[in-house]
CSV table of C-alpha atoms in Angstrom, one decimal:
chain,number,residue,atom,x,y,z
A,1,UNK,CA,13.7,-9.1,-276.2
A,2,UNK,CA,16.2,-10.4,-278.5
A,3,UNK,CA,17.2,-13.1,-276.1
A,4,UNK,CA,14.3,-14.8,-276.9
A,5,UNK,CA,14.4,-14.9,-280.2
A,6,UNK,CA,18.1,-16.1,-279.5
A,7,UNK,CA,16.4,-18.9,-277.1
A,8,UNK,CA,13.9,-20.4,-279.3
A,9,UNK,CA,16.5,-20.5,-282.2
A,10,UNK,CA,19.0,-22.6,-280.2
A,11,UNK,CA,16.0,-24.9,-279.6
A,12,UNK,CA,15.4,-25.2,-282.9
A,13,UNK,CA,18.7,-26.1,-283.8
A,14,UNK,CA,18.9,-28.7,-281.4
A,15,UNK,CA,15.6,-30.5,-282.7
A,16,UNK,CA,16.5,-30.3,-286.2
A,17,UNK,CA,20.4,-31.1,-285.3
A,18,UNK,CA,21.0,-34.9,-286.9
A,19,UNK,CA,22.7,-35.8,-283.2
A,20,UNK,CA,19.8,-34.6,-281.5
A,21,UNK,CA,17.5,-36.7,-278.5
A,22,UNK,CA,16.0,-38.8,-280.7
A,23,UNK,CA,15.6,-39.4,-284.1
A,24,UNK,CA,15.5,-36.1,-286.6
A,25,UNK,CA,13.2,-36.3,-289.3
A,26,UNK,CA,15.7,-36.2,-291.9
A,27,UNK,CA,17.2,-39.4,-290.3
A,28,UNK,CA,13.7,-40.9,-289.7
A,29,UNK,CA,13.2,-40.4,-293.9
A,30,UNK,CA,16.5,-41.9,-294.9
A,31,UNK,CA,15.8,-45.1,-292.8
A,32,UNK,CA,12.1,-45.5,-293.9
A,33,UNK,CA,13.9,-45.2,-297.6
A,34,UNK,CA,16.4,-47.8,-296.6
A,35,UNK,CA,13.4,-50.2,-295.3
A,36,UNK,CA,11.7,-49.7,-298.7
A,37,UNK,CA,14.6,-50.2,-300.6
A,38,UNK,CA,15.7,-53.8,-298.8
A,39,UNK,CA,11.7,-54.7,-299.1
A,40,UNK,CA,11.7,-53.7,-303.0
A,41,UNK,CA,14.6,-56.0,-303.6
A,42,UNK,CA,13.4,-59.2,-301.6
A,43,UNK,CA,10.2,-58.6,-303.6
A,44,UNK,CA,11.6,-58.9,-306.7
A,45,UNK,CA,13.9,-62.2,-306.0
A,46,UNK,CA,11.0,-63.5,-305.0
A,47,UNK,CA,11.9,-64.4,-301.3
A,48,UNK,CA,9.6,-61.7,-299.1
A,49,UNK,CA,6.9,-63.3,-296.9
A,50,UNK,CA,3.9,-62.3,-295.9
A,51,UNK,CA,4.7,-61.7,-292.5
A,52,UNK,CA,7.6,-59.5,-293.7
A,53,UNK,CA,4.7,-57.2,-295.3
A,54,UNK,CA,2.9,-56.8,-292.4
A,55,UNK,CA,6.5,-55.6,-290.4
A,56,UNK,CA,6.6,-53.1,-293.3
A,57,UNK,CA,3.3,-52.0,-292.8
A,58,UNK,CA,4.3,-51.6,-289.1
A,59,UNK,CA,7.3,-49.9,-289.3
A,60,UNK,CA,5.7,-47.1,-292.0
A,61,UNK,CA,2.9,-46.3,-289.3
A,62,UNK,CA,5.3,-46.2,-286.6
A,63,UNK,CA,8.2,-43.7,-288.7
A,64,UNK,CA,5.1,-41.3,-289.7
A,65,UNK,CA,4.6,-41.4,-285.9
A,66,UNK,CA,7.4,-40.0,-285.2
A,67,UNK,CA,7.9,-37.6,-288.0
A,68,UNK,CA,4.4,-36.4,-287.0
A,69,UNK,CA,5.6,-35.7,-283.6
A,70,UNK,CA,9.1,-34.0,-284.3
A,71,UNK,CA,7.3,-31.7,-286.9
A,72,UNK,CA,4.6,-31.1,-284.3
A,73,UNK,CA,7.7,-29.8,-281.4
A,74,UNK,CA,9.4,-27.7,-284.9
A,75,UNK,CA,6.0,-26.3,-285.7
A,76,UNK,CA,5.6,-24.9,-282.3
A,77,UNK,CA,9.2,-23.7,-281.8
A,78,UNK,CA,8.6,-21.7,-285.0
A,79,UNK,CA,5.8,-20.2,-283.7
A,80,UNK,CA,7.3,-19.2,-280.7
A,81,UNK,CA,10.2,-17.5,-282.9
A,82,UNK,CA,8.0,-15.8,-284.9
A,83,UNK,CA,5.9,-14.3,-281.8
A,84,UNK,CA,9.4,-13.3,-280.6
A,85,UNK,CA,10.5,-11.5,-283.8
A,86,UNK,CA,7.3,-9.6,-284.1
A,87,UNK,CA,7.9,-8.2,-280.8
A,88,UNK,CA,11.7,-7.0,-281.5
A,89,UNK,CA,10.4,-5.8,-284.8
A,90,UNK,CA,7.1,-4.3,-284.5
A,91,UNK,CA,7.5,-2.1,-287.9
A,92,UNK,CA,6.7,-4.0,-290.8
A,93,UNK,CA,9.7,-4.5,-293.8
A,94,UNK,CA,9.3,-1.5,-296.2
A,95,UNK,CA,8.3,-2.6,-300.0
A,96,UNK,CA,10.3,-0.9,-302.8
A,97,UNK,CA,10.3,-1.6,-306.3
A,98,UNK,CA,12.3,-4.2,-307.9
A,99,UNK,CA,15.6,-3.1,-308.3
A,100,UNK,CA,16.9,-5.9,-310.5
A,101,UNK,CA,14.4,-6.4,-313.0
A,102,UNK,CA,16.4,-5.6,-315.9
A,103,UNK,CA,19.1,-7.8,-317.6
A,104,UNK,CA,21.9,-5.4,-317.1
A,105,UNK,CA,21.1,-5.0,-313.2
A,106,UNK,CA,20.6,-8.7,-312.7
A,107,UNK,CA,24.3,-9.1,-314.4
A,108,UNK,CA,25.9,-6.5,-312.2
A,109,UNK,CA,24.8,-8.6,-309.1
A,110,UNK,CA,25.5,-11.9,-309.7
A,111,UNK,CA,28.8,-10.6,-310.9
A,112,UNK,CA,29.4,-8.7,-307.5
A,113,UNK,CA,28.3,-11.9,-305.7
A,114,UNK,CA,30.7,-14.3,-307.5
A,115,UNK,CA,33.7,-12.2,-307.7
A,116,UNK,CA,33.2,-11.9,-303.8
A,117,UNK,CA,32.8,-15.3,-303.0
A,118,UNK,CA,36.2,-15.8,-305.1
A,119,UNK,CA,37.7,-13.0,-303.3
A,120,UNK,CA,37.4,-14.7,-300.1
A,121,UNK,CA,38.0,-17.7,-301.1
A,122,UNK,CA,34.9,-19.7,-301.2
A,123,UNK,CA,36.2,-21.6,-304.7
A,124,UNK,CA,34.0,-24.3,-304.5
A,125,UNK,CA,30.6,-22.1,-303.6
A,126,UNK,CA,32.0,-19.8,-305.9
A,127,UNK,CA,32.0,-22.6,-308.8
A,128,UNK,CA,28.3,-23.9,-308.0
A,129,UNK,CA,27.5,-20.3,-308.0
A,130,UNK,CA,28.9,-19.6,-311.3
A,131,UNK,CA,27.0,-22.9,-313.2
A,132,UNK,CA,23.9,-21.6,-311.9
A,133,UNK,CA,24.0,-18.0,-312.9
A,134,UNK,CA,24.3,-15.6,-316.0
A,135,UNK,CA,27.3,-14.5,-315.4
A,136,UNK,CA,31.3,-15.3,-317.2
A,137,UNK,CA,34.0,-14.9,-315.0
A,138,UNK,CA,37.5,-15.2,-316.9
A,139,UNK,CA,39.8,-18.0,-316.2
A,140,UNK,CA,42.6,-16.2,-316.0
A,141,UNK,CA,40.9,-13.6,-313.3
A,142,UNK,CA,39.9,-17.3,-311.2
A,143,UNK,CA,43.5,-18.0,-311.1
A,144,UNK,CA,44.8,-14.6,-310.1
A,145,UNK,CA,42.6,-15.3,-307.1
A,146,UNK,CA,43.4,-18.9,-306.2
A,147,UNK,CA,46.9,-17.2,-306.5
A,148,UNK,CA,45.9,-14.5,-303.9
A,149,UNK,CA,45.2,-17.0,-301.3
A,150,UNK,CA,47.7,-19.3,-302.0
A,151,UNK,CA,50.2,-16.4,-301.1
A,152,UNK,CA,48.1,-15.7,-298.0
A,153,UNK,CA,48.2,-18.7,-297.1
A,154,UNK,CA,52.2,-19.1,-296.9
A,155,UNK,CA,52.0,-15.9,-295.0
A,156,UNK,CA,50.0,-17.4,-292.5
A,157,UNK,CA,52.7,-20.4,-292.2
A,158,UNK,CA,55.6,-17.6,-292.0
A,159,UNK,CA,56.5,-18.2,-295.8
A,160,UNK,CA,56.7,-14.8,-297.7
A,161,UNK,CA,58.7,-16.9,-300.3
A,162,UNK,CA,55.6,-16.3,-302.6
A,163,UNK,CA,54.8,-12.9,-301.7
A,164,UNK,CA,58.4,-11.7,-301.8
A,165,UNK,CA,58.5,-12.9,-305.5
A,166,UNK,CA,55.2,-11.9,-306.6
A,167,UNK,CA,56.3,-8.0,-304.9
A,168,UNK,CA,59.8,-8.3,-307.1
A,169,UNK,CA,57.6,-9.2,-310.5
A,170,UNK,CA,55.1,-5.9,-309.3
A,171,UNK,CA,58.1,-3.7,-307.9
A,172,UNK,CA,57.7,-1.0,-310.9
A,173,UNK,CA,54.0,-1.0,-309.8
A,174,UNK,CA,54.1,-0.9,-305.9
A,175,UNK,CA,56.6,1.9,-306.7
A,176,UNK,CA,53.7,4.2,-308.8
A,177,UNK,CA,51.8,3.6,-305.7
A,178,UNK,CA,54.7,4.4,-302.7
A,179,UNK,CA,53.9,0.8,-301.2
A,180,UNK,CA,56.3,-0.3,-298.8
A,181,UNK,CA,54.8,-3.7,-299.5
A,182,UNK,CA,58.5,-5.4,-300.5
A,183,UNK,CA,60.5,-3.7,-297.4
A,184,UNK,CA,57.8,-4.7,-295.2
A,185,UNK,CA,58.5,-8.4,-296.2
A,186,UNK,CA,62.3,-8.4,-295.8
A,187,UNK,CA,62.0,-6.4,-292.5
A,188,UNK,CA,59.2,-9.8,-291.5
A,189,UNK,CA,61.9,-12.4,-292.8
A,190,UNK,CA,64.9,-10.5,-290.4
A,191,UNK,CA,62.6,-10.1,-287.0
A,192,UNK,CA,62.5,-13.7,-287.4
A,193,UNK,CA,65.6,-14.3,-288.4
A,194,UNK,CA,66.8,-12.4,-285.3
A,195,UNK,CA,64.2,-14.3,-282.7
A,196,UNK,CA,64.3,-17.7,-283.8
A,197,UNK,CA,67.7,-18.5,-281.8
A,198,UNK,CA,68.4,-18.9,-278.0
A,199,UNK,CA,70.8,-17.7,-277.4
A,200,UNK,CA,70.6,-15.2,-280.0
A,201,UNK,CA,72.5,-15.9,-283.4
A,202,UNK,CA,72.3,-12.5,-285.1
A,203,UNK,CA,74.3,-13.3,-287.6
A,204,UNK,CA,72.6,-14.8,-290.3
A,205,UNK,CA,70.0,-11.9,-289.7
A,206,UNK,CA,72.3,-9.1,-290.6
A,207,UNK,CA,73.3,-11.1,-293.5
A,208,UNK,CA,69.8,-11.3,-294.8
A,209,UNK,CA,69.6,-7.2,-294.4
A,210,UNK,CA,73.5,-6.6,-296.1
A,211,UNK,CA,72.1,-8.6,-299.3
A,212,UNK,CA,68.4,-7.5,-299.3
A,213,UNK,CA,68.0,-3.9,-297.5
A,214,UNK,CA,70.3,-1.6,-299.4
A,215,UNK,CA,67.8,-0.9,-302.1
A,216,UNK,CA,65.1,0.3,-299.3
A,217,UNK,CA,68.0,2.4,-297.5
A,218,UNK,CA,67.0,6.0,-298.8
A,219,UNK,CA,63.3,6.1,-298.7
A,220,UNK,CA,63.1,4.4,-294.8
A,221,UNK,CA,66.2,5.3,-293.0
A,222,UNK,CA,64.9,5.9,-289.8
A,223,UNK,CA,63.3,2.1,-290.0
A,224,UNK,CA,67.0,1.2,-290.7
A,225,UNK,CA,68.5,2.2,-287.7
A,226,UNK,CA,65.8,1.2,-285.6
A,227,UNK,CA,66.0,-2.5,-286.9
A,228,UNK,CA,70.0,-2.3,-286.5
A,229,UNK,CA,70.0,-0.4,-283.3
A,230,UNK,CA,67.2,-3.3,-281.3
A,231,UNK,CA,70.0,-5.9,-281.6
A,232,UNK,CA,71.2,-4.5,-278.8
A,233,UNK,CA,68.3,-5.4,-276.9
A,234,UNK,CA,68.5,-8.9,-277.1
A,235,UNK,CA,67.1,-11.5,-276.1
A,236,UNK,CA,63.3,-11.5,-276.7
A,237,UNK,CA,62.2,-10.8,-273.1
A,238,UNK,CA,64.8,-7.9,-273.0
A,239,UNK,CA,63.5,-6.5,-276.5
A,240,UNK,CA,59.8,-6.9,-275.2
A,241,UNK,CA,60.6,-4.2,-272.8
A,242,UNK,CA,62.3,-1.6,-274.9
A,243,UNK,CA,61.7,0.9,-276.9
A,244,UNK,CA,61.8,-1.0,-280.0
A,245,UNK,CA,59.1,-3.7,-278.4
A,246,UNK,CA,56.8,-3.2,-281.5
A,247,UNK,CA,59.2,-5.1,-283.5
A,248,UNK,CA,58.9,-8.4,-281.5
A,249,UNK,CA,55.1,-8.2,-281.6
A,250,UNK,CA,53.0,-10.7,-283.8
A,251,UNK,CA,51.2,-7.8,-285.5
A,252,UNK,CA,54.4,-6.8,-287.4
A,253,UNK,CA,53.7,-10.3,-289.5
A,254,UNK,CA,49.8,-10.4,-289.3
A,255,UNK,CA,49.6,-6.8,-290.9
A,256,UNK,CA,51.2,-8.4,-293.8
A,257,UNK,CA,48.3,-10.7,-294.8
A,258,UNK,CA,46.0,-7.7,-295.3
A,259,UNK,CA,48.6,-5.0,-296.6
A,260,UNK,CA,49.5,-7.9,-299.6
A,261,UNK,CA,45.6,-8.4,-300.2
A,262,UNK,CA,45.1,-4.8,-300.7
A,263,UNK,CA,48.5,-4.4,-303.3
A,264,UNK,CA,47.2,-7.5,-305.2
A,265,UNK,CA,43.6,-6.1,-305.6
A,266,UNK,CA,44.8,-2.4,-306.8
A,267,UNK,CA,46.9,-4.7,-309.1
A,268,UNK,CA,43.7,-6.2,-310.2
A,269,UNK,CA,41.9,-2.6,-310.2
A,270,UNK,CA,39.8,-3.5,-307.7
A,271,UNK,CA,38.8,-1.7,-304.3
A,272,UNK,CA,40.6,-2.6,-301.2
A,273,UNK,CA,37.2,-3.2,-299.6
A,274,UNK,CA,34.7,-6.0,-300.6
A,275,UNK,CA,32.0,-4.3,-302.1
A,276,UNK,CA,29.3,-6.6,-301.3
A,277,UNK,CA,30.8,-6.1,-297.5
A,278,UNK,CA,30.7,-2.7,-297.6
A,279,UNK,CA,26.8,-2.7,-298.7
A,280,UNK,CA,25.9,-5.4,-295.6
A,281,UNK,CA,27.9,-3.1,-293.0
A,282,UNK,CA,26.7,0.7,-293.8
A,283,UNK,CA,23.4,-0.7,-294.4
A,284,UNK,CA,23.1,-3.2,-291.7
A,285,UNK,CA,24.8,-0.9,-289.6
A,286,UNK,CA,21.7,1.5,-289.2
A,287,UNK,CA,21.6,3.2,-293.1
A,288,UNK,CA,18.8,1.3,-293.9
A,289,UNK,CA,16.3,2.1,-290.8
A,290,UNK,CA,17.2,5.9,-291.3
A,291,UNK,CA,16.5,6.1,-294.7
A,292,UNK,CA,13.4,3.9,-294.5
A,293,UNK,CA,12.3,6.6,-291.2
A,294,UNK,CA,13.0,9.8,-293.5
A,295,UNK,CA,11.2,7.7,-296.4
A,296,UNK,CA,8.0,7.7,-293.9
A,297,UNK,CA,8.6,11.1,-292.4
A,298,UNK,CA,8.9,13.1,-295.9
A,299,UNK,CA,5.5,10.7,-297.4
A,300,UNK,CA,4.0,11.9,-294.2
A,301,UNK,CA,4.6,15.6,-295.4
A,302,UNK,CA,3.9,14.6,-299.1
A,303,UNK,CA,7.4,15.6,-299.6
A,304,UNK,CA,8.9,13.6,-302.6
A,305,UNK,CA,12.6,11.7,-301.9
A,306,UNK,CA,13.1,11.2,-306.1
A,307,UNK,CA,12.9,15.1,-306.5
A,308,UNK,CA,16.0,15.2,-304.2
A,309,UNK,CA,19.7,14.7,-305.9
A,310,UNK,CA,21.0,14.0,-302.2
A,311,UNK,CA,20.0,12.3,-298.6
A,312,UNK,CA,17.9,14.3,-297.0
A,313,UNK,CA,19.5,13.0,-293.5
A,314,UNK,CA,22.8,12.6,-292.2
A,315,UNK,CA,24.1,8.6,-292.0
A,316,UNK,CA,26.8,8.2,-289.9
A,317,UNK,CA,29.6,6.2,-291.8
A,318,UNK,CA,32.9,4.8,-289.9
A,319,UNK,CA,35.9,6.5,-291.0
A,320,UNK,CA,36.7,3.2,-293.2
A,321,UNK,CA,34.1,3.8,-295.0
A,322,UNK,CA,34.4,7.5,-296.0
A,323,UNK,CA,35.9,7.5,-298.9
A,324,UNK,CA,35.4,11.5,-300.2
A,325,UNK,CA,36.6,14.4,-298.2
A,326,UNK,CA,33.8,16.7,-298.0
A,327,UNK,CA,33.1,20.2,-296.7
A,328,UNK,CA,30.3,21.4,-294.8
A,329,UNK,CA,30.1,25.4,-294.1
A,330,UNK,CA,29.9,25.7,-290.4
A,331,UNK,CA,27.4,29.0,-291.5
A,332,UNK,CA,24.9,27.4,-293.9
A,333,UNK,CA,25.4,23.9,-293.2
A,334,UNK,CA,25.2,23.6,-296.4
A,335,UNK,CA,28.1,21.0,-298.7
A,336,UNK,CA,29.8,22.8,-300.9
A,337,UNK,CA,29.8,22.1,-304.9
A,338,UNK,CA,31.4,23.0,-308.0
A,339,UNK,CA,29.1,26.4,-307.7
A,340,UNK,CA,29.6,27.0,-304.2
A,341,UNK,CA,33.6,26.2,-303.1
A,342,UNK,CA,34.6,26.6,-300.0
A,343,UNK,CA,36.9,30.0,-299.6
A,344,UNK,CA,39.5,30.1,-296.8
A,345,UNK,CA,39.8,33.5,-295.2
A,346,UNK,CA,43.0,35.2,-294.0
A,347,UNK,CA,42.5,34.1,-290.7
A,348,UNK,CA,42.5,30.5,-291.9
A,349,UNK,CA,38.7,30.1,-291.6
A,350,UNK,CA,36.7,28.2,-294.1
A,351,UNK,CA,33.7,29.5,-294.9
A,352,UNK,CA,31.6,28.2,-298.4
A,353,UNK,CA,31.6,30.8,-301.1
A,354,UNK,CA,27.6,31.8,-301.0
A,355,UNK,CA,27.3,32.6,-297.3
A,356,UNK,CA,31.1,34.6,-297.8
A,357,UNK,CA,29.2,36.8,-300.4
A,358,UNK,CA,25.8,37.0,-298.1
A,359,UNK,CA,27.7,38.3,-295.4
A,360,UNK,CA,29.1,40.9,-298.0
A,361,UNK,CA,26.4,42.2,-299.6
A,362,UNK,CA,28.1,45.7,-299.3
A,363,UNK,CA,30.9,45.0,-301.7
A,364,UNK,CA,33.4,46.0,-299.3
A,365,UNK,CA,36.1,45.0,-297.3
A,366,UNK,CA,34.3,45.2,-293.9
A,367,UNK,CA,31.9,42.0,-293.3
A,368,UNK,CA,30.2,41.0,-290.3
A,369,UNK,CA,31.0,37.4,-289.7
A,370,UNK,CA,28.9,35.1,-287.1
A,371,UNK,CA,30.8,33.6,-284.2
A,372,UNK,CA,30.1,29.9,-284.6
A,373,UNK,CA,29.5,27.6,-281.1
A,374,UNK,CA,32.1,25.9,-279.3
A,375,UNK,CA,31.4,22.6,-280.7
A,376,UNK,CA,32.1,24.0,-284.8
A,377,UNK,CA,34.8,26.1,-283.6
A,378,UNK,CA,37.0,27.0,-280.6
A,379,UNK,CA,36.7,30.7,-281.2
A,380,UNK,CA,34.5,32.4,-278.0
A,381,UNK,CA,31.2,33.0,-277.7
A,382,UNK,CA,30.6,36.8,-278.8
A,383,UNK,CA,27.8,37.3,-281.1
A,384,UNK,CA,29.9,38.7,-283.9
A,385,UNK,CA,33.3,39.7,-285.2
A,386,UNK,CA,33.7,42.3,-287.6
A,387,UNK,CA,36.8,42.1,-290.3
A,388,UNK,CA,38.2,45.3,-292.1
A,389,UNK,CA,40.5,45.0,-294.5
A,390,UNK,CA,43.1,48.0,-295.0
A,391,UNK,CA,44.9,48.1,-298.0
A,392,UNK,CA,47.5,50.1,-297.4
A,393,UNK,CA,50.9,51.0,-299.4
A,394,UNK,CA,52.8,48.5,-301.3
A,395,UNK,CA,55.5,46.2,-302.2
A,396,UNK,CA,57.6,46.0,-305.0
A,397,UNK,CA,57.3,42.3,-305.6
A,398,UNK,CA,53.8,41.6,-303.9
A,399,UNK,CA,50.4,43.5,-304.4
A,400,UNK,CA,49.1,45.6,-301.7
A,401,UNK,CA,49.6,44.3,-298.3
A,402,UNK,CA,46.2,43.2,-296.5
A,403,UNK,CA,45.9,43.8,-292.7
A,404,UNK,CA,43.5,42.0,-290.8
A,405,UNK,CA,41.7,43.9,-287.8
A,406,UNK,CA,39.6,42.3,-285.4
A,407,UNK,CA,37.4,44.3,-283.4
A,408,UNK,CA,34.6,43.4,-280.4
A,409,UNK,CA,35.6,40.5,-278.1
A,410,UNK,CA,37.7,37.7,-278.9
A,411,UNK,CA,40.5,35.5,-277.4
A,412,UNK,CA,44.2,36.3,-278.6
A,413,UNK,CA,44.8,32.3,-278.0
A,414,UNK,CA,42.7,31.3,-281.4
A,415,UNK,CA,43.0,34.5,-283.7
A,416,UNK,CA,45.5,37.1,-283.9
A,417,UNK,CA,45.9,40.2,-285.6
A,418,UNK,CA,48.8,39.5,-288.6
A,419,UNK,CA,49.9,41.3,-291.9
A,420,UNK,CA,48.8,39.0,-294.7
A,421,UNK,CA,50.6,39.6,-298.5
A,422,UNK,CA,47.4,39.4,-301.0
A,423,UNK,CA,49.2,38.1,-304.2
A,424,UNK,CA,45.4,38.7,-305.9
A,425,UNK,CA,44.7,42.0,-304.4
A,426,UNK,CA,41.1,42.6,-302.4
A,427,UNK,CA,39.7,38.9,-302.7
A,428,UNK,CA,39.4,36.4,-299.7
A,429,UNK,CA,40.5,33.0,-300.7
């Protein structure tokens, strides 16, 4: 279905295209303009005939003619589209409330819109944008980005001349943040020191490393001998074939580009991510058609979504995007929160702290503990396992030791019956 939408766009395209068969209407206008224009002037020297009139006259008729027509063949190729949208789409767009009707709001999103179109480096949009909105972006912040792609730029022509320096005036600062950004660099600038000769020269690459590596030597040693030791494997189509192949590959100086954007935005204390990106992919991705669905479903059950201080639904994020570790108990199902942390057991099972105390409403140190399915956990299938804890004697330097028993059926291969020192006596966590 979507190929016809596809098919009557590309049609459309081609009719309003300026090369297209025949004339476009835009190009149609501009010449009637020009035919005006030339008429207007010979009208006002004085030297336009009559006969030149009636040519005017003749050429307007026959350019609305023809705008008539190509408007007539766009009109119906729109119609076509929309016929072929309203079958991909039968659902009508939801209608919420204006989001941006305040001041502040409106602020917030032209300021997300401009500082992403200087991000990526659409200056000159960025700049119309910017005379047309509300917002102030700083001069100096403008720079810092023309600066960004500048540096990007030289990396993409094999330069880190500009990135090495700007990483030697941010070395105390890549340092807070255990970036490698700076080795990374040199270890670019050597690989091609090391390739660019046939036969190979390595001298003037182990040169570079004598005056530029030693300060790196201590936190990547391993990366040290593996850059020394792949001389050996030289020439290219040798080294290709080795174990040390990931060294000649391309990637080793692409993955610079984004690894120096990423530095220079932390610097900047912004996210590695685009925001505004972010917002197109998760919701273009499928967030928005769930939530809309659970939206209709809960009105359907005159359930209200505002009531609610979470999503009532699950939406599947890529791992890029997942930005907080969170904890679901495989009992409840339920996230855990300040109030209900999740409590790892002896056996190294983590359970949240609500359903730990449901299963032991007793008190004691015997709970019944459900055996979860295969696809939670690889324990087996038995209905239920039953933990006792014996507390029995004691050591001088720990509290009473903790013995776990496992009773009913279980594997050996996934649990396994161990003593346990309990440095806070009877508790589980």
């Amino acid at each position: 279905m979507m190929d016809a939408s596809l098919k009557e766009l590309t049609k459309l395209e081609k009719v309003t295209a300026p090369d297209s068969k025949g004339s476009s209407i835009t190009v149609t206008l501009d010449s009637l303009l020009q035919t005006l224009r030339e008429t207007k002037e010979r009208f006002i020297r004085g030297d336009c005939t009559e006969q030149q009139l009636v040519d005017l006259v003749r050429t307007i008729e026959t350019k609305k003619k023809e705008i008539e027509e190509r408007q007539k063949e766009v009109y119906t190729i729109l119609a076509r589209l929309g016929k072929a949208l309203d079958k991909k789409f039968p659902t009508s767009l939801p209608s919420y409330s204006d989001l941006f009707s305040s001041p502040a709001s409106v602020e917030a999103l032209e300021r997300t819109i401009a500082l992403h179109l200087l991000r990526t480096g659409q200056f000159e949009v960025a700049e119309t944008f910017l005379k047309e909105s509300s917002v102030i972006i700083q001069d100096d912040l403008r720079s810092q980005f023309v600066n960004l792609h500048h540096i990007l730029k030289a990396l993409r022509n094999q330069d880190i001349t500009p990135a090495l320096q700007w990483a030697q005036d941010n070395r105390e600062f890549l340092k807070s943040r255990s970036s490698s950004l700076e080795f990374y660099l040199h270890r670019s600038q050597y690989m091609r020191l090391l390739l660019r000769s046939h036969p190979p020269d390595t001298r003037p690459a182990i040169e570079y490393a004598n005056v530029n590596f030693r300060p790196f030597y201590e936190e990547h040693k391993t990366e040290f001998g593996r850059l020394m030791a792949c001389i050996m494997y030289l020439p290219l189509s040798k080294l290709q074939n080795s174990s040390f192949k990931d060294l000649a590959s391309p990637t080793l100086h692409f993955d610079l580009e984004p690894l120096f954007a990423k530095e220079y935005c932390a610097r900047l204390g912004m996210s590695r991510q685009l925001p505004l990106r972010v917002v197109g992919d998760i919701g273009g991705g499928g967030a928005l058609a769930r939530i809309e669905k659970g939206r209709k479903v809960m009105g359907d059950r005159k359930m209200e979504w505002d009531q609610m201080t979470e999503l009532p639904i699950e939406i599947p994020l890529p791992p890029e995007n997942r930005y907080h570790s969170i904890f679901a108990c495989l009992v409840s199902k339920e996230q855990s929160t300040e109030s209900n942390p999740p409590m790892m057991m002896i056996c190294g099972h983590v359970i949240s702290k609500d359903s730990l105390q449901k299963l032991n409403k007793a008190g004691g140190y015997a709970i019944q503990m459900p055996i979860l399915s295969s696809r939670d956990t690889n324990w087996c299938g038995s209905p239920y396992l039953s933990v006792i804890f014996h507390f029995f004697g004691s050591s001088p330097l720990r509290k009473p030791v903790v013995q776990l028993t496992f009773f009913k059926h279980f594997s050996k291969k996934f649990c396994t019956c161990i003593p346990y020192y309990c440095t806070h006596g009877p508790v589980y966590n």
